[in-house]
Amino acid sequence: MEGLEHITAAGSYRRGKETVGDIDILATASRPEEIVAAFVKMPQVEEVLARGPTKASVIVRETVQVDLRIVEHKSYGTVLQYFTGSKEHNVRLRQLALDRGYSLSEYSLTRLADGKDLFFEREEELYEALGLAYIPPELREDAGEVEAALQRRLPKLVEIGDLRGDLHVHSDWSDGRSTIQEMALAAKLLGYEYIAFCDHSPSVGIAGGLAPEKLEKKIESIAAANESLEGITVLSGTEVDIKADGKLDYPDDLLAKVDVVVASVHMGQQQTEREITGRLISAIENEFVDIIGHPTGRIINQREAYEFDMQAVLEAAARTGTAMEINAYPSRLDLNDVNSRAAKEMGVKMCINSDAHEPLQLGVMKYGINVARRAWLEKADLLNTLGLQELLRALKK
Ligand SMILES: [Zn+2]
Ligand SMILES: [Zn+2]
């Protein structure tokens, strides 16, 4: 838009949190009134709560409040830092500023000795003035990031472009809505090198789980698809159900025939902590299981995680080289940020998968990346940042 310079959504949205409340948008503009006028007239706006020369609050999607603030160019970095939060992170920064003889406000850093205000157009300049390396928004939770920034040992966070493939998608062989070819071509457009088709196993009957003979057929059809496809490799796989008794839904000799085995709990989620922990660990210990899918079973705002001993499960995963999934589906996002960080610290490999059931859903990976970044994950912590040959070597066989 004309006259609009910077514009960014701040707050928990910018920090990549799994759910967000109000959305704060910050901008700089040469003629703020015109930007505010255009903002309140956007088609998504259902109600205008307040409006002034440099700001406005509106409601979209019935309940979501969006606040726009147009701020001065010279203090954009300071204001953006302030409105990005978190509150806890900002408390730490204000204390650090005081320790160094400054007071930090929403708009400026003020030198206490002479009252001089320092303005920063870029956040990087503010962090630098406080003696800190630039802290990416996803880390701003007062969870050790200030100490790490002081010591210049912040992680180099994984980025979406680091992903080389997706190891958990469904096709129309089970409950997916698209063919192997359609999904593969969409994955190729995303720049991936490989995509693994992990359709359901027989116990998950409502999701079209494949009988063993059908899985054998699917393996043949994956091989045929690789003959005709160029620029992307399709991998055979399964999302094998971890049954209520802890056994897997296919025999080992069949699991040995596919490239990627994701094992997931879908049923019996009401079992005791001991039972579910036992199920997960026995799946992890299976020599053919590569990844535990959506490891906690929670559905955001809908269903709690089932009860299990996370520590024991992560220990087993570390010991056996089994990866834990960050399921990027927006209502799942498990393992979450806190557990993924614990997993990393224990040496567990992670894998971000879309669990897509149609081509458009392959795009949810960005939400998984948010979780990974909030968990301090780097490229080397993830299985699907490996190139195809390295990946095939890393998978259990
Ligand atoms: Zn599943
Ligand atoms: Zn799935």
Short mmCIF file of C-alpha atoms and ligand atoms in Angstrom, two decimals:
data_model
loop_
_atom_site.label_atom_id
_atom_site.label_comp_id
_atom_site.label_asym_id
_atom_site.label_seq_id
_atom_site.Cartn_x
_atom_site.Cartn_y
_atom_site.Cartn_z
CA MET A 1 0.00 0.00 0.00
CA GLU A 2 1.23 3.48 -0.82
CA GLY A 3 2.92 5.32 2.03
CA LEU A 4 3.23 2.16 4.12
CA GLU A 5 6.83 1.48 5.15
CA HIS A 6 7.23 -1.26 7.75
CA ILE A 7 4.39 -3.53 8.82
CA THR A 8 4.59 -6.54 11.17
CA ALA A 9 2.25 -8.51 13.39
CA ALA A 10 3.86 -8.51 16.85
CA GLY A 11 2.88 -10.28 20.09
CA SER A 12 2.49 -14.03 20.54
CA TYR A 13 1.73 -14.37 16.83
CA ARG A 14 5.24 -13.20 16.01
CA ARG A 15 6.68 -15.43 18.72
CA GLY A 16 5.06 -18.40 16.94
CA LYS A 17 2.92 -19.56 19.86
CA GLU A 18 0.52 -22.39 19.17
CA THR A 19 -2.49 -20.24 20.04
CA VAL A 20 -2.78 -16.46 20.05
CA GLY A 21 -5.20 -13.97 21.61
CA ASP A 22 -5.39 -10.42 20.27
CA ILE A 23 -3.25 -9.57 17.27
CA ASP A 24 -1.10 -6.41 17.41
CA ILE A 25 0.01 -4.97 14.12
CA LEU A 26 2.67 -2.27 14.04
CA ALA A 27 3.48 -0.10 11.07
CA THR A 28 5.23 3.04 10.00
CA ALA A 29 3.74 5.25 7.32
CA SER A 30 4.16 8.70 5.88
CA ARG A 31 0.42 9.49 6.17
CA PRO A 32 -0.92 7.42 9.08
CA GLU A 33 -4.57 8.61 8.74
CA GLU A 34 -4.83 7.07 5.28
CA ILE A 35 -3.52 3.72 6.51
CA VAL A 36 -5.94 3.71 9.46
CA ALA A 37 -8.82 4.59 7.12
CA ALA A 38 -7.95 1.71 4.79
CA PHE A 39 -7.48 -0.71 7.70
CA VAL A 40 -10.95 -0.20 9.19
CA LYS A 41 -12.53 -0.61 5.74
CA MET A 42 -10.93 -4.00 5.06
CA PRO A 43 -13.57 -6.60 4.08
CA GLN A 44 -12.61 -8.89 6.99
CA VAL A 45 -13.48 -6.21 9.56
CA GLU A 46 -16.78 -6.94 11.31
CA GLU A 47 -16.73 -4.21 13.93
CA VAL A 48 -14.60 -1.12 14.62
CA LEU A 49 -14.04 -0.83 18.38
CA ALA A 50 -11.95 2.34 18.39
CA ARG A 51 -10.24 4.61 15.95
CA GLY A 52 -7.79 7.51 16.19
CA PRO A 53 -5.31 9.27 13.90
CA THR A 54 -2.56 6.64 14.37
CA LYS A 55 -4.40 3.59 15.66
CA ALA A 56 -7.51 1.46 15.41
CA SER A 57 -8.97 -1.67 17.01
CA VAL A 58 -11.27 -3.96 15.09
CA ILE A 59 -12.93 -7.35 15.40
CA VAL A 60 -12.51 -10.06 12.76
CA ARG A 61 -13.89 -13.62 12.68
CA GLU A 62 -16.46 -12.75 15.38
CA THR A 63 -14.07 -12.72 18.33
CA VAL A 64 -10.53 -11.87 17.28
CA GLN A 65 -9.40 -8.35 18.16
CA VAL A 66 -6.81 -6.81 15.86
CA ASP A 67 -5.06 -3.59 16.91
CA LEU A 68 -3.16 -1.49 14.41
CA ARG A 69 -0.66 1.10 15.64
CA ILE A 70 1.25 3.42 13.35
CA VAL A 71 4.43 4.45 15.11
CA GLU A 72 7.31 6.79 14.42
CA HIS A 73 9.89 5.49 12.03
CA LYS A 74 12.83 6.30 14.29
CA SER A 75 11.52 4.18 17.19
CA TYR A 76 10.03 1.29 15.21
CA GLY A 77 12.58 -1.25 16.46
CA THR A 78 12.02 -0.38 20.13
CA VAL A 79 8.23 -0.43 19.82
CA LEU A 80 8.26 -3.69 17.88
CA GLN A 81 10.45 -5.27 20.54
CA TYR A 82 8.08 -4.05 23.24
CA PHE A 83 4.90 -5.30 21.56
CA THR A 84 6.46 -8.65 20.61
CA GLY A 85 7.02 -9.57 24.28
CA SER A 86 6.83 -11.84 26.08
CA LYS A 87 6.15 -9.92 29.25
CA GLU A 88 8.74 -12.05 31.08
CA HIS A 89 11.36 -11.43 28.42
CA ASN A 90 10.72 -7.69 28.53
CA VAL A 91 11.04 -7.61 32.32
CA ARG A 92 14.50 -9.14 31.92
CA LEU A 93 15.48 -6.57 29.29
CA ARG A 94 14.31 -3.66 31.43
CA GLN A 95 16.35 -4.98 34.36
CA LEU A 96 19.39 -5.44 32.14
CA ALA A 97 18.98 -1.85 30.89
CA LEU A 98 18.88 -0.54 34.48
CA ASP A 99 22.01 -2.54 35.34
CA ARG A 100 23.72 -0.76 32.47
CA GLY A 101 22.55 2.73 33.41
CA TYR A 102 19.54 3.02 31.10
CA SER A 103 15.81 2.92 31.40
CA LEU A 104 13.94 1.06 28.67
CA SER A 105 10.44 2.17 27.70
CA GLU A 106 8.04 1.32 24.93
CA TYR A 107 9.61 3.99 22.68
CA SER A 108 13.21 4.54 23.68
CA LEU A 109 16.23 3.65 25.73
CA THR A 110 17.02 6.58 28.03
CA ARG A 111 20.49 7.15 29.41
CA LEU A 112 19.98 7.82 33.12
CA ALA A 113 23.14 9.94 33.47
CA ASP A 114 21.96 12.74 31.18
CA GLY A 115 18.39 11.83 30.21
CA LYS A 116 19.32 11.39 26.56
CA ASP A 117 16.87 9.24 24.57
CA LEU A 118 18.22 6.68 22.13
CA PHE A 119 15.87 5.59 19.35
CA PHE A 120 16.22 2.41 17.34
CA GLU A 121 14.68 1.82 13.97
CA ARG A 122 15.67 -1.84 14.07
CA GLU A 123 15.32 -4.32 16.94
CA GLU A 124 18.85 -5.56 16.31
CA GLU A 125 20.20 -2.13 17.33
CA LEU A 126 18.33 -2.21 20.62
CA TYR A 127 19.62 -5.69 21.52
CA GLU A 128 23.13 -4.61 20.53
CA ALA A 129 22.89 -1.49 22.74
CA LEU A 130 22.08 -3.78 25.68
CA GLY A 131 25.11 -5.95 24.92
CA LEU A 132 23.04 -8.82 23.55
CA ALA A 133 23.11 -10.83 20.36
CA TYR A 134 19.84 -10.48 18.44
CA ILE A 135 17.26 -12.81 19.98
CA PRO A 136 14.75 -14.29 17.49
CA PRO A 137 11.12 -13.65 18.57
CA GLU A 138 10.37 -17.36 19.09
CA LEU A 139 12.95 -17.52 21.91
CA ARG A 140 11.70 -14.50 23.86
CA GLU A 141 10.18 -16.31 26.84
CA ASP A 142 12.80 -15.76 29.55
CA ALA A 143 13.80 -19.40 29.20
CA GLY A 144 17.56 -18.91 29.10
CA GLU A 145 17.69 -16.83 25.91
CA VAL A 146 18.98 -13.66 27.62
CA GLU A 147 21.91 -15.55 29.18
CA ALA A 148 22.63 -17.26 25.86
CA ALA A 149 22.53 -13.90 24.03
CA LEU A 150 24.94 -12.36 26.57
CA GLN A 151 27.34 -15.25 25.97
CA ARG A 152 26.79 -15.23 22.19
CA ARG A 153 25.72 -18.86 22.18
CA LEU A 154 22.18 -18.63 20.84
CA PRO A 155 21.17 -21.52 18.56
CA LYS A 156 21.00 -21.04 14.81
CA LEU A 157 17.30 -21.87 14.56
CA VAL A 158 15.96 -24.17 11.86
CA GLU A 159 14.17 -22.45 8.98
CA ILE A 160 11.44 -23.67 6.67
CA GLY A 161 13.93 -23.75 3.78
CA ASP A 162 16.01 -26.33 5.68
CA LEU A 163 13.29 -28.96 5.25
CA ARG A 164 14.09 -31.43 2.48
CA GLY A 165 10.95 -33.52 2.67
CA ASP A 166 7.86 -34.66 4.53
CA LEU A 167 7.81 -38.09 6.16
CA HIS A 168 4.15 -38.44 7.11
CA VAL A 169 1.41 -37.82 4.57
CA HIS A 170 -1.66 -39.79 3.55
CA SER A 171 -2.91 -40.70 0.08
CA ASP A 172 -6.17 -42.05 -1.27
CA TRP A 173 -4.88 -45.53 -0.42
CA SER A 174 -6.25 -44.77 3.08
CA ASP A 175 -8.11 -41.63 4.18
CA GLY A 176 -6.21 -39.10 2.06
CA ARG A 177 -8.11 -37.31 -0.67
CA SER A 178 -5.41 -37.30 -3.36
CA THR A 179 -3.33 -39.76 -5.32
CA ILE A 180 0.34 -40.47 -4.73
CA GLN A 181 1.16 -38.57 -7.93
CA GLU A 182 -0.85 -35.48 -6.94
CA MET A 183 0.74 -35.32 -3.51
CA ALA A 184 4.21 -35.93 -4.93
CA LEU A 185 3.89 -33.15 -7.50
CA ALA A 186 2.71 -30.72 -4.83
CA ALA A 187 5.69 -31.72 -2.65
CA LYS A 188 8.02 -31.13 -5.59
CA LEU A 189 6.61 -27.61 -5.99
CA LEU A 190 7.57 -26.97 -2.36
CA GLY A 191 11.13 -27.86 -3.32
CA TYR A 192 11.22 -31.16 -1.43
CA GLU A 193 13.47 -34.07 -2.41
CA TYR A 194 11.25 -36.76 -0.94
CA ILE A 195 7.83 -37.48 0.51
CA ALA A 196 6.78 -40.58 2.45
CA PHE A 197 3.29 -42.03 2.15
CA CYS A 198 2.31 -43.30 5.57
CA ASP A 199 -1.23 -44.52 5.21
CA HIS A 200 -3.09 -46.12 8.10
CA SER A 201 -2.96 -49.76 9.19
CA PRO A 202 -6.00 -52.12 9.49
CA SER A 203 -7.01 -51.33 13.10
CA VAL A 204 -7.82 -47.77 12.10
CA GLY A 205 -10.73 -49.02 10.01
CA ILE A 206 -12.58 -45.70 9.97
CA ALA A 207 -9.54 -44.11 8.33
CA GLY A 208 -9.33 -46.78 5.62
CA GLY A 209 -6.43 -48.71 7.15
CA LEU A 210 -4.74 -51.04 4.65
CA ALA A 211 -4.82 -54.82 5.00
CA PRO A 212 -1.31 -56.33 4.70
CA GLU A 213 -1.88 -57.43 1.07
CA LYS A 214 -2.93 -53.88 0.19
CA LEU A 215 0.20 -52.44 1.76
CA GLU A 216 2.25 -54.84 -0.39
CA LYS A 217 0.36 -53.53 -3.45
CA LYS A 218 0.96 -49.96 -2.36
CA ILE A 219 4.70 -50.62 -2.09
CA GLU A 220 4.61 -51.77 -5.75
CA SER A 221 2.69 -48.71 -6.80
CA ILE A 222 5.23 -46.44 -5.03
CA ALA A 223 7.99 -48.15 -7.00
CA ALA A 224 6.03 -47.56 -10.20
CA ALA A 225 5.45 -43.89 -9.28
CA ASN A 226 9.20 -43.43 -8.88
CA GLU A 227 9.65 -44.69 -12.44
CA SER A 228 7.40 -41.95 -13.82
CA LEU A 229 8.11 -39.05 -11.45
CA GLU A 230 11.06 -36.75 -11.93
CA GLY A 231 12.67 -34.42 -9.43
CA ILE A 232 11.12 -36.01 -6.34
CA THR A 233 11.43 -39.42 -4.70
CA VAL A 234 8.36 -41.03 -3.18
CA LEU A 235 9.03 -43.26 -0.21
CA SER A 236 6.83 -46.12 0.90
CA GLY A 237 5.68 -45.97 4.46
CA THR A 238 2.99 -46.65 6.98
CA GLU A 239 1.44 -44.97 9.98
CA VAL A 240 1.18 -48.21 11.87
CA ASP A 241 -1.19 -48.21 14.81
CA ILE A 242 0.21 -48.99 18.25
CA LYS A 243 -2.56 -51.25 19.46
CA ALA A 244 -4.05 -51.22 22.95
CA ASP A 245 -1.81 -54.14 23.96
CA GLY A 246 1.31 -52.36 22.72
CA LYS A 247 1.73 -54.57 19.66
CA LEU A 248 2.06 -53.02 16.24
CA ASP A 249 -0.67 -53.50 13.69
CA TYR A 250 1.61 -55.13 11.07
CA PRO A 251 4.15 -57.94 11.49
CA ASP A 252 7.83 -57.01 11.49
CA ASP A 253 8.51 -58.68 8.13
CA LEU A 254 6.03 -56.28 6.50
CA LEU A 255 7.38 -53.24 8.36
CA ALA A 256 10.83 -54.21 7.07
CA LYS A 257 9.61 -53.72 3.49
CA VAL A 258 8.67 -50.04 3.73
CA ASP A 259 11.07 -47.09 3.81
CA VAL A 260 9.50 -45.14 6.68
CA VAL A 261 7.57 -46.47 9.67
CA VAL A 262 5.64 -43.92 11.72
CA ALA A 263 3.99 -45.55 14.75
CA SER A 264 1.07 -43.77 16.45
CA VAL A 265 -1.49 -44.25 19.18
CA HIS A 266 -5.04 -43.69 17.91
CA MET A 267 -7.15 -45.84 20.20
CA GLY A 268 -7.22 -46.77 23.87
CA GLN A 269 -6.24 -43.25 24.90
CA GLN A 270 -8.06 -43.66 28.22
CA GLN A 271 -5.58 -46.25 29.47
CA THR A 272 -3.46 -45.66 32.57
CA GLU A 273 -0.19 -43.76 32.43
CA ARG A 274 1.67 -47.04 32.90
CA GLU A 275 -0.11 -48.79 30.06
CA ILE A 276 0.36 -45.97 27.55
CA THR A 277 4.00 -45.47 28.53
CA GLY A 278 4.52 -49.20 27.99
CA ARG A 279 2.83 -49.08 24.57
CA LEU A 280 4.96 -46.16 23.40
CA ILE A 281 8.20 -47.68 24.65
CA SER A 282 7.51 -51.05 23.05
CA ALA A 283 6.86 -49.29 19.72
CA ILE A 284 10.05 -47.25 20.14
CA GLU A 285 12.00 -50.42 20.81
CA ASN A 286 10.76 -52.08 17.63
CA GLU A 287 13.73 -52.16 15.28
CA PHE A 288 11.66 -50.99 12.31
CA VAL A 289 9.92 -47.98 13.88
CA ASP A 290 11.53 -44.73 12.71
CA ILE A 291 9.22 -42.07 14.12
CA ILE A 292 6.54 -41.81 16.82
CA GLY A 293 3.63 -39.87 15.26
CA HIS A 294 1.79 -37.11 17.15
CA PRO A 295 3.32 -38.48 20.38
CA THR A 296 0.90 -37.00 22.94
CA GLY A 297 -2.44 -37.32 21.13
CA ARG A 298 -3.65 -33.90 22.22
CA ILE A 299 -5.95 -31.86 20.02
CA ILE A 300 -5.68 -28.16 20.88
CA ASN A 301 -8.85 -26.81 22.60
CA GLN A 302 -10.51 -30.18 22.16
CA ARG A 303 -8.72 -33.13 23.73
CA GLU A 304 -6.02 -33.37 26.38
CA ALA A 305 -2.87 -35.42 25.84
CA TYR A 306 -3.12 -38.98 27.08
CA GLU A 307 -1.21 -39.70 30.27
CA PHE A 308 2.28 -41.10 29.92
CA ASP A 309 5.77 -40.74 31.33
CA MET A 310 7.39 -38.29 28.90
CA GLN A 311 10.82 -38.65 30.47
CA ALA A 312 10.85 -42.45 30.12
CA VAL A 313 9.60 -42.26 26.53
CA LEU A 314 12.22 -39.69 25.53
CA GLU A 315 14.93 -41.77 27.17
CA ALA A 316 13.85 -44.80 25.14
CA ALA A 317 13.81 -42.69 21.97
CA ALA A 318 17.31 -41.40 22.64
CA ARG A 319 18.60 -44.88 23.39
CA THR A 320 17.15 -46.47 20.23
CA GLY A 321 17.58 -43.58 17.79
CA THR A 322 13.83 -43.28 17.26
CA ALA A 323 12.64 -39.83 16.17
CA MET A 324 9.79 -37.93 17.79
CA GLU A 325 7.39 -36.12 15.52
CA ILE A 326 6.38 -32.50 15.65
CA ASN A 327 3.07 -32.95 13.91
CA ALA A 328 2.59 -29.64 12.08
CA TYR A 329 -1.16 -29.99 11.79
CA PRO A 330 -2.37 -26.75 13.48
CA SER A 331 -4.69 -28.50 15.94
CA ARG A 332 -2.01 -31.01 16.98
CA LEU A 333 1.47 -29.41 17.16
CA ASP A 334 2.88 -32.18 19.30
CA LEU A 335 5.41 -32.67 20.65
CA ASN A 336 4.97 -29.07 21.76
CA ASP A 337 7.74 -26.48 22.22
CA VAL A 338 8.62 -27.37 25.83
CA ASN A 339 8.74 -31.14 25.25
CA SER A 340 10.62 -30.77 21.96
CA ARG A 341 13.27 -28.73 23.72
CA ALA A 342 13.57 -31.40 26.42
CA ALA A 343 13.86 -34.05 23.70
CA LYS A 344 16.64 -32.14 21.98
CA GLU A 345 18.53 -31.79 25.24
CA MET A 346 18.29 -35.55 25.71
CA GLY A 347 19.70 -36.17 22.23
CA VAL A 348 16.42 -37.28 20.63
CA LYS A 349 16.07 -36.63 16.89
CA MET A 350 12.92 -34.79 15.87
CA CYS A 351 10.98 -34.77 12.63
CA ILE A 352 8.46 -32.15 11.47
CA ASN A 353 5.68 -33.74 9.43
CA SER A 354 2.52 -32.28 7.91
CA ASP A 355 0.25 -35.37 8.26
CA ALA A 356 -1.37 -33.88 5.14
CA HIS A 357 -4.42 -35.59 3.66
CA GLU A 358 -4.45 -33.38 0.53
CA PRO A 359 -1.90 -31.20 -1.32
CA LEU A 360 -2.88 -27.87 0.26
CA GLN A 361 -2.27 -29.27 3.73
CA LEU A 362 1.41 -29.79 2.93
CA GLY A 363 1.64 -26.04 3.67
CA VAL A 364 1.06 -26.50 7.41
CA MET A 365 4.79 -27.16 7.87
CA LYS A 366 5.27 -23.50 8.87
CA TYR A 367 3.39 -24.15 12.12
CA GLY A 368 5.67 -27.09 12.88
CA ILE A 369 8.65 -24.83 12.19
CA ASN A 370 7.26 -22.35 14.74
CA VAL A 371 7.21 -25.10 17.38
CA ALA A 372 10.72 -26.26 16.42
CA ARG A 373 12.11 -22.73 16.65
CA ARG A 374 10.43 -22.15 20.01
CA ALA A 375 12.11 -25.42 21.09
CA TRP A 376 15.55 -24.04 20.13
CA LEU A 377 15.93 -26.67 17.40
CA GLU A 378 18.64 -26.35 14.80
CA LYS A 379 18.83 -27.97 11.39
CA ALA A 380 20.91 -30.88 12.72
CA ASP A 381 18.25 -31.78 15.30
CA LEU A 382 15.77 -32.84 12.61
CA LEU A 383 15.54 -35.98 10.52
CA ASN A 384 13.88 -34.35 7.52
CA THR A 385 16.56 -31.74 7.00
CA LEU A 386 18.77 -34.57 5.71
CA GLY A 387 19.25 -35.12 1.99
CA LEU A 388 17.70 -38.30 0.59
CA GLN A 389 20.80 -40.50 0.78
CA GLU A 390 21.67 -39.43 4.32
CA LEU A 391 18.03 -39.91 5.32
CA LEU A 392 17.94 -43.46 3.98
CA ARG A 393 21.06 -44.23 5.97
CA ALA A 394 19.57 -42.66 9.12
CA LEU A 395 16.30 -44.60 8.96
CA LYS A 396 16.25 -47.82 10.96
CA LYS A 397 16.60 -50.94 8.87
ZN ZN B 1 -2.35 -40.45 13.21
ZN ZN B 2 -1.36 -39.50 9.95
#
